[in-house]
Amino acid sequence: MFRITFLAGALCCFVLPTHSLAESSKYMGTSSCSSSNCHGAAAPRKSTNILQNEYVTWQRHDKHSKAWEVLNGNEAQVMAKHLGMKNPANEALCLDCHATTADSSSVFGKEFQIEDGVTCETCHGAAGGWLKSHVERGATHQRNLDSGMRNLVSLEERAKLCSACHIGNLRQDVSHRLYGAGHPRLSFELDTFGVIEPWHWEIDRDYLARKQDYSAVKAWLFGQVVIGEQHLEFIGSADHMRGALFPEFSRFYCFSCHHSLDQKQYLSSDYSGNPGLPQLNLSSLFIVRGVAPVLNPKLAPKLSELMQQLQTDLKQGDALGKKLRELKAVLQEIKGAATNLAENKTTYDELLVALVQAVTLEKQLYYEQAEQIAMGISAIVSARWSGKNPIQREVDLMFGVLSKPEHFSAIEFRQVAQRLKQKLD
């Protein structure tokens, strides 16, 4: 599907976050996982409760394994020159998301190699505390967690982990300075990027017995809420307003400034009386607002009101802090509604209609918003239909409109959305 080809090439730019741990829990390195008797089998095995070829899948097909190598490429070297760096492969700013790192070298085992990039332990946590015990007879997922393994079954925790680098947080941030030097634009949706990674596990009876079922729709929802929360953290930080004249521009929609004037966007846009002003990138909150009537109708008006206030008044101070706190409180309630979401065809159809309506109702549709709409629809479609679905052509057309960001047409995207709506009615 177009969903996969659209984003697969971009994944090489995005890697997962790293965390400092106590010295008692060491990073053991990928060689501790790669034995053919462990996770390095040449092909998936049917006789055990895991595939056992997870390492091979990561090494051959997952661009996370090449994350460190990217720093040695020509484009990275040019970026480093612009930033006044000698070698990006040695820079903490880059390694923070292109490798497995920690605050102290003493937490690395003797087999650990930073050149391995974003590894098993970047996601699952330093294995020193559970490497041996997780293969013992009677080992359980909970016991592994108690021994230090990271809980990636929790969609909220998974979203926080992935988005820390794929979107950024207060510690791991791709600023406008990095973009100016040439860093690719960050974009992320939890379910979509999980699919194109690709997955190195199989959700079967063994998986369900040890953990819990996976929901593409809930992964998508939690991802949007968590990313929205991170954007609010950015906006509320002192770093957002670096000076009276220049805020941190990476917080805004890229294409509110970066577009050709020949596109004549003003003909198809409504700037609400504020033409010429960049708009905060609230694309994930835009999605949450769009589906809020399905999740909790009482929250939708409040969320919409607060988002509008946030766009029109970015001054730091008590008023902004109050708005951010209120928004975070609403998002907490949304997470509760997402957790309890009844997953059935009726709910999926309501979510699809809500996303299409969000396109129709948005006065100024930015590329980043359309991108999240398409990925969200794709996630819902994967849950709604197990085989062929009646709207796949429209989904593919949406990704087609998005294939060249610099030539994105909101008019064309709205037209496709309208065709999709007609099929859903």
mmCIF file of C-alpha atoms in Angstrom, residues 40-229:
data_model
loop_
_atom_site.group_PDB
_atom_site.id
_atom_site.type_symbol
_atom_site.label_atom_id
_atom_site.label_comp_id
_atom_site.label_asym_id
_atom_site.label_seq_id
_atom_site.Cartn_x
_atom_site.Cartn_y
_atom_site.Cartn_z
ATOM 1 C CA GLY A 40 19.616 -14.462 15.731
ATOM 2 C CA ALA A 41 17.957 -17.334 13.890
ATOM 3 C CA ALA A 42 18.111 -17.059 10.098
ATOM 4 C CA ALA A 43 14.362 -17.659 9.810
ATOM 5 C CA PRO A 44 11.394 -17.486 12.181
ATOM 6 C CA ARG A 45 10.801 -20.596 14.238
ATOM 7 C CA LYS A 46 7.464 -22.184 14.984
ATOM 8 C CA SER A 47 8.498 -24.385 17.906
ATOM 9 C CA THR A 48 9.037 -21.568 20.424
ATOM 10 C CA ASN A 49 6.889 -18.753 21.793
ATOM 11 C CA ILE A 50 8.990 -16.108 20.010
ATOM 12 C CA LEU A 51 10.201 -15.914 16.409
ATOM 13 C CA GLN A 52 13.896 -16.000 17.429
ATOM 14 C CA ASN A 53 14.929 -14.074 14.289
ATOM 15 C CA GLU A 54 14.324 -10.647 15.847
ATOM 16 C CA TYR A 55 17.987 -9.629 15.624
ATOM 17 C CA VAL A 56 18.175 -10.607 11.947
ATOM 18 C CA THR A 57 15.020 -8.629 11.158
ATOM 19 C CA TRP A 58 16.491 -5.587 12.909
ATOM 20 C CA GLN A 59 19.869 -5.933 11.201
ATOM 21 C CA ARG A 60 18.587 -6.551 7.667
ATOM 22 C CA HIS A 61 15.365 -4.587 7.451
ATOM 23 C CA ASP A 62 15.171 -2.035 10.277
ATOM 24 C CA LYS A 63 16.798 1.320 9.551
ATOM 25 C CA HIS A 64 17.408 1.817 13.266
ATOM 26 C CA SER A 65 20.393 -0.513 12.834
ATOM 27 C CA LYS A 66 21.930 1.996 10.398
ATOM 28 C CA ALA A 67 21.273 5.051 12.559
ATOM 29 C CA TRP A 68 24.914 5.546 13.554
ATOM 30 C CA GLU A 69 26.129 4.962 9.990
ATOM 31 C CA VAL A 70 23.955 7.867 8.826
ATOM 32 C CA LEU A 71 26.192 10.195 10.844
ATOM 33 C CA ASN A 72 29.153 9.224 8.670
ATOM 34 C CA GLY A 73 27.402 9.991 5.392
ATOM 35 C CA ASN A 74 28.079 12.989 3.188
ATOM 36 C CA GLU A 75 24.869 14.832 4.096
ATOM 37 C CA ALA A 76 25.583 14.480 7.816
ATOM 38 C CA GLN A 77 29.101 15.794 7.289
ATOM 39 C CA VAL A 78 27.773 18.854 5.460
ATOM 40 C CA MET A 79 25.264 19.458 8.250
ATOM 41 C CA ALA A 80 28.046 19.166 10.814
ATOM 42 C CA LYS A 81 30.084 21.758 8.950
ATOM 43 C CA HIS A 82 27.159 24.182 9.017
ATOM 44 C CA LEU A 83 26.798 23.589 12.763
ATOM 45 C CA GLY A 84 30.494 24.012 13.499
ATOM 46 C CA MET A 85 30.986 20.335 14.385
ATOM 47 C CA LYS A 86 34.019 18.262 13.486
ATOM 48 C CA ASN A 87 32.450 14.819 13.370
ATOM 49 C CA PRO A 88 28.738 14.187 14.012
ATOM 50 C CA ALA A 89 29.495 10.546 14.881
ATOM 51 C CA ASN A 90 31.228 11.826 18.012
ATOM 52 C CA GLU A 91 28.763 14.554 18.948
ATOM 53 C CA ALA A 92 26.434 13.958 21.903
ATOM 54 C CA LEU A 93 23.752 16.061 20.200
ATOM 55 C CA CYS A 94 23.623 13.557 17.340
ATOM 56 C CA LEU A 95 24.388 10.363 19.253
ATOM 57 C CA ASP A 96 21.508 11.029 21.620
ATOM 58 C CA CYS A 97 19.133 9.784 18.934
ATOM 59 C CA HIS A 98 21.415 7.968 16.498
ATOM 60 C CA ALA A 99 22.891 5.478 18.954
ATOM 61 C CA THR A 100 22.471 3.889 22.357
ATOM 62 C CA THR A 101 24.101 6.246 24.833
ATOM 63 C CA ALA A 102 24.292 6.887 28.556
ATOM 64 C CA ASP A 103 25.734 9.514 30.874
ATOM 65 C CA SER A 104 28.549 7.256 32.017
ATOM 66 C CA SER A 105 30.724 4.821 30.065
ATOM 67 C CA SER A 106 30.727 2.525 33.103
ATOM 68 C CA VAL A 107 27.225 1.288 32.227
ATOM 69 C CA PHE A 108 28.439 -0.353 29.020
ATOM 70 C CA GLY A 109 29.406 -4.019 28.936
ATOM 71 C CA LYS A 110 32.594 -5.125 27.201
ATOM 72 C CA GLU A 111 30.705 -6.295 24.080
ATOM 73 C CA PHE A 112 28.816 -3.039 23.592
ATOM 74 C CA GLN A 113 29.536 -1.086 20.380
ATOM 75 C CA ILE A 114 28.096 2.356 19.773
ATOM 76 C CA GLU A 115 28.446 1.731 16.029
ATOM 77 C CA ASP A 116 25.476 -0.642 16.235
ATOM 78 C CA GLY A 117 23.186 2.388 16.267
ATOM 79 C CA VAL A 118 19.728 2.213 17.795
ATOM 80 C CA THR A 119 19.688 -1.289 19.211
ATOM 81 C CA CYS A 120 17.559 -3.754 21.150
ATOM 82 C CA GLU A 121 18.504 -2.070 24.424
ATOM 83 C CA THR A 122 17.650 1.412 23.195
ATOM 84 C CA CYS A 123 14.037 0.296 23.186
ATOM 85 C CA HIS A 124 13.868 -2.602 25.633
ATOM 86 C CA GLY A 125 16.195 -1.046 28.200
ATOM 87 C CA ALA A 126 19.677 -1.943 29.430
ATOM 88 C CA ALA A 127 19.760 -5.734 29.630
ATOM 89 C CA GLY A 128 22.240 -6.171 32.468
ATOM 90 C CA GLY A 129 19.494 -6.789 34.995
ATOM 91 C CA TRP A 130 17.422 -9.245 32.975
ATOM 92 C CA LEU A 131 19.532 -10.761 30.197
ATOM 93 C CA LYS A 132 20.077 -14.072 31.986
ATOM 94 C CA SER A 133 16.817 -14.285 33.885
ATOM 95 C CA HIS A 134 14.532 -13.631 30.904
ATOM 96 C CA VAL A 135 15.442 -17.001 29.353
ATOM 97 C CA GLU A 136 15.064 -19.022 32.533
ATOM 98 C CA ARG A 137 12.272 -21.550 32.859
ATOM 99 C CA GLY A 138 9.266 -19.873 34.435
ATOM 100 C CA ALA A 139 10.303 -16.360 33.401
ATOM 101 C CA THR A 140 7.330 -14.039 32.924
ATOM 102 C CA HIS A 141 6.911 -10.689 31.249
ATOM 103 C CA GLN A 142 6.166 -9.073 34.613
ATOM 104 C CA ARG A 143 9.329 -10.509 36.136
ATOM 105 C CA ASN A 144 11.315 -9.124 33.221
ATOM 106 C CA LEU A 145 9.783 -5.703 33.833
ATOM 107 C CA ASP A 146 10.613 -5.947 37.525
ATOM 108 C CA SER A 147 14.219 -6.687 36.535
ATOM 109 C CA GLY A 148 14.513 -3.545 34.414
ATOM 110 C CA MET A 149 13.060 -4.359 31.007
ATOM 111 C CA ARG A 150 11.112 -1.417 29.590
ATOM 112 C CA ASN A 151 7.343 -1.878 29.341
ATOM 113 C CA LEU A 152 6.596 -1.431 25.651
ATOM 114 C CA VAL A 153 3.215 -3.131 25.935
ATOM 115 C CA SER A 154 1.925 0.137 27.399
ATOM 116 C CA LEU A 155 0.981 2.205 24.358
ATOM 117 C CA GLU A 156 1.503 5.423 26.289
ATOM 118 C CA GLU A 157 5.027 4.419 27.315
ATOM 119 C CA ARG A 158 5.793 3.209 23.797
ATOM 120 C CA ALA A 159 4.578 6.513 22.375
ATOM 121 C CA LYS A 160 6.731 8.496 24.812
ATOM 122 C CA LEU A 161 9.778 6.402 23.978
ATOM 123 C CA CYS A 162 9.467 6.633 20.206
ATOM 124 C CA SER A 163 8.337 10.245 19.987
ATOM 125 C CA ALA A 164 11.227 11.457 22.145
ATOM 126 C CA CYS A 165 13.404 11.294 19.039
ATOM 127 C CA HIS A 166 10.871 11.081 16.236
ATOM 128 C CA ILE A 167 9.262 14.326 17.439
ATOM 129 C CA GLY A 168 11.602 15.515 20.183
ATOM 130 C CA ASN A 169 11.244 16.542 23.796
ATOM 131 C CA LEU A 170 12.818 19.135 26.063
ATOM 132 C CA ARG A 171 16.009 17.069 26.263
ATOM 133 C CA GLN A 172 16.200 15.598 22.779
ATOM 134 C CA ASP A 173 15.229 18.370 20.425
ATOM 135 C CA VAL A 174 15.653 19.040 16.716
ATOM 136 C CA SER A 175 15.622 22.812 16.666
ATOM 137 C CA HIS A 176 15.154 25.164 13.727
ATOM 138 C CA ARG A 177 18.926 25.600 13.740
ATOM 139 C CA LEU A 178 19.302 21.887 12.973
ATOM 140 C CA TYR A 179 16.639 22.118 10.289
ATOM 141 C CA GLY A 180 18.462 25.076 8.813
ATOM 142 C CA ALA A 181 21.638 23.016 8.669
ATOM 143 C CA GLY A 182 19.817 20.348 6.681
ATOM 144 C CA HIS A 183 18.214 17.934 9.142
ATOM 145 C CA PRO A 184 15.129 16.218 7.657
ATOM 146 C CA ARG A 185 11.730 17.324 8.910
ATOM 147 C CA LEU A 186 10.480 15.171 11.777
ATOM 148 C CA SER A 187 7.177 13.403 11.363
ATOM 149 C CA PHE A 188 5.732 10.483 13.295
ATOM 150 C CA GLU A 189 2.666 8.340 13.869
ATOM 151 C CA LEU A 190 3.052 5.420 16.258
ATOM 152 C CA ASP A 191 1.130 2.696 14.437
ATOM 153 C CA THR A 192 2.311 3.578 10.926
ATOM 154 C CA PHE A 193 5.973 3.739 11.846
ATOM 155 C CA GLY A 194 5.673 0.480 13.762
ATOM 156 C CA VAL A 195 4.363 -1.222 10.627
ATOM 157 C CA ILE A 196 7.126 0.068 8.352
ATOM 158 C CA GLU A 197 9.903 -0.532 10.886
ATOM 159 C CA PRO A 198 9.036 -3.509 10.363
ATOM 160 C CA TRP A 199 7.703 -5.370 13.387
ATOM 161 C CA HIS A 200 10.012 -8.126 14.629
ATOM 162 C CA TRP A 201 7.315 -9.903 16.639
ATOM 163 C CA GLU A 202 4.111 -11.764 15.910
ATOM 164 C CA ILE A 203 0.884 -11.282 17.824
ATOM 165 C CA ASP A 204 -0.221 -14.865 18.333
ATOM 166 C CA ARG A 205 -1.588 -16.906 21.230
ATOM 167 C CA ASP A 206 1.793 -16.987 22.969
ATOM 168 C CA TYR A 207 2.113 -13.210 22.720
ATOM 169 C CA LEU A 208 -1.399 -12.672 24.053
ATOM 170 C CA ALA A 209 -0.774 -15.045 26.944
ATOM 171 C CA ARG A 210 2.389 -13.197 27.977
ATOM 172 C CA LYS A 211 1.316 -9.637 27.257
ATOM 173 C CA GLN A 212 -1.883 -8.250 25.748
ATOM 174 C CA ASP A 213 -3.443 -7.666 22.356
ATOM 175 C CA TYR A 214 -2.264 -4.843 20.126
ATOM 176 C CA SER A 215 -4.700 -2.232 18.857
ATOM 177 C CA ALA A 216 -3.673 -0.192 15.820
ATOM 178 C CA VAL A 217 -6.397 2.354 16.573
ATOM 179 C CA LYS A 218 -5.447 2.782 20.224
ATOM 180 C CA ALA A 219 -1.761 3.006 19.278
ATOM 181 C CA TRP A 220 -2.656 5.778 16.857
ATOM 182 C CA LEU A 221 -4.771 7.587 19.469
ATOM 183 C CA PHE A 222 -2.213 7.361 22.265
ATOM 184 C CA GLY A 223 0.502 8.471 19.876
ATOM 185 C CA GLN A 224 -1.451 11.592 18.940
ATOM 186 C CA VAL A 225 -2.186 12.498 22.557
ATOM 187 C CA VAL A 226 1.395 11.944 23.739
ATOM 188 C CA ILE A 227 2.814 13.989 20.862
ATOM 189 C CA GLY A 228 0.278 16.701 21.654
ATOM 190 C CA GLU A 229 1.458 16.693 25.264
#
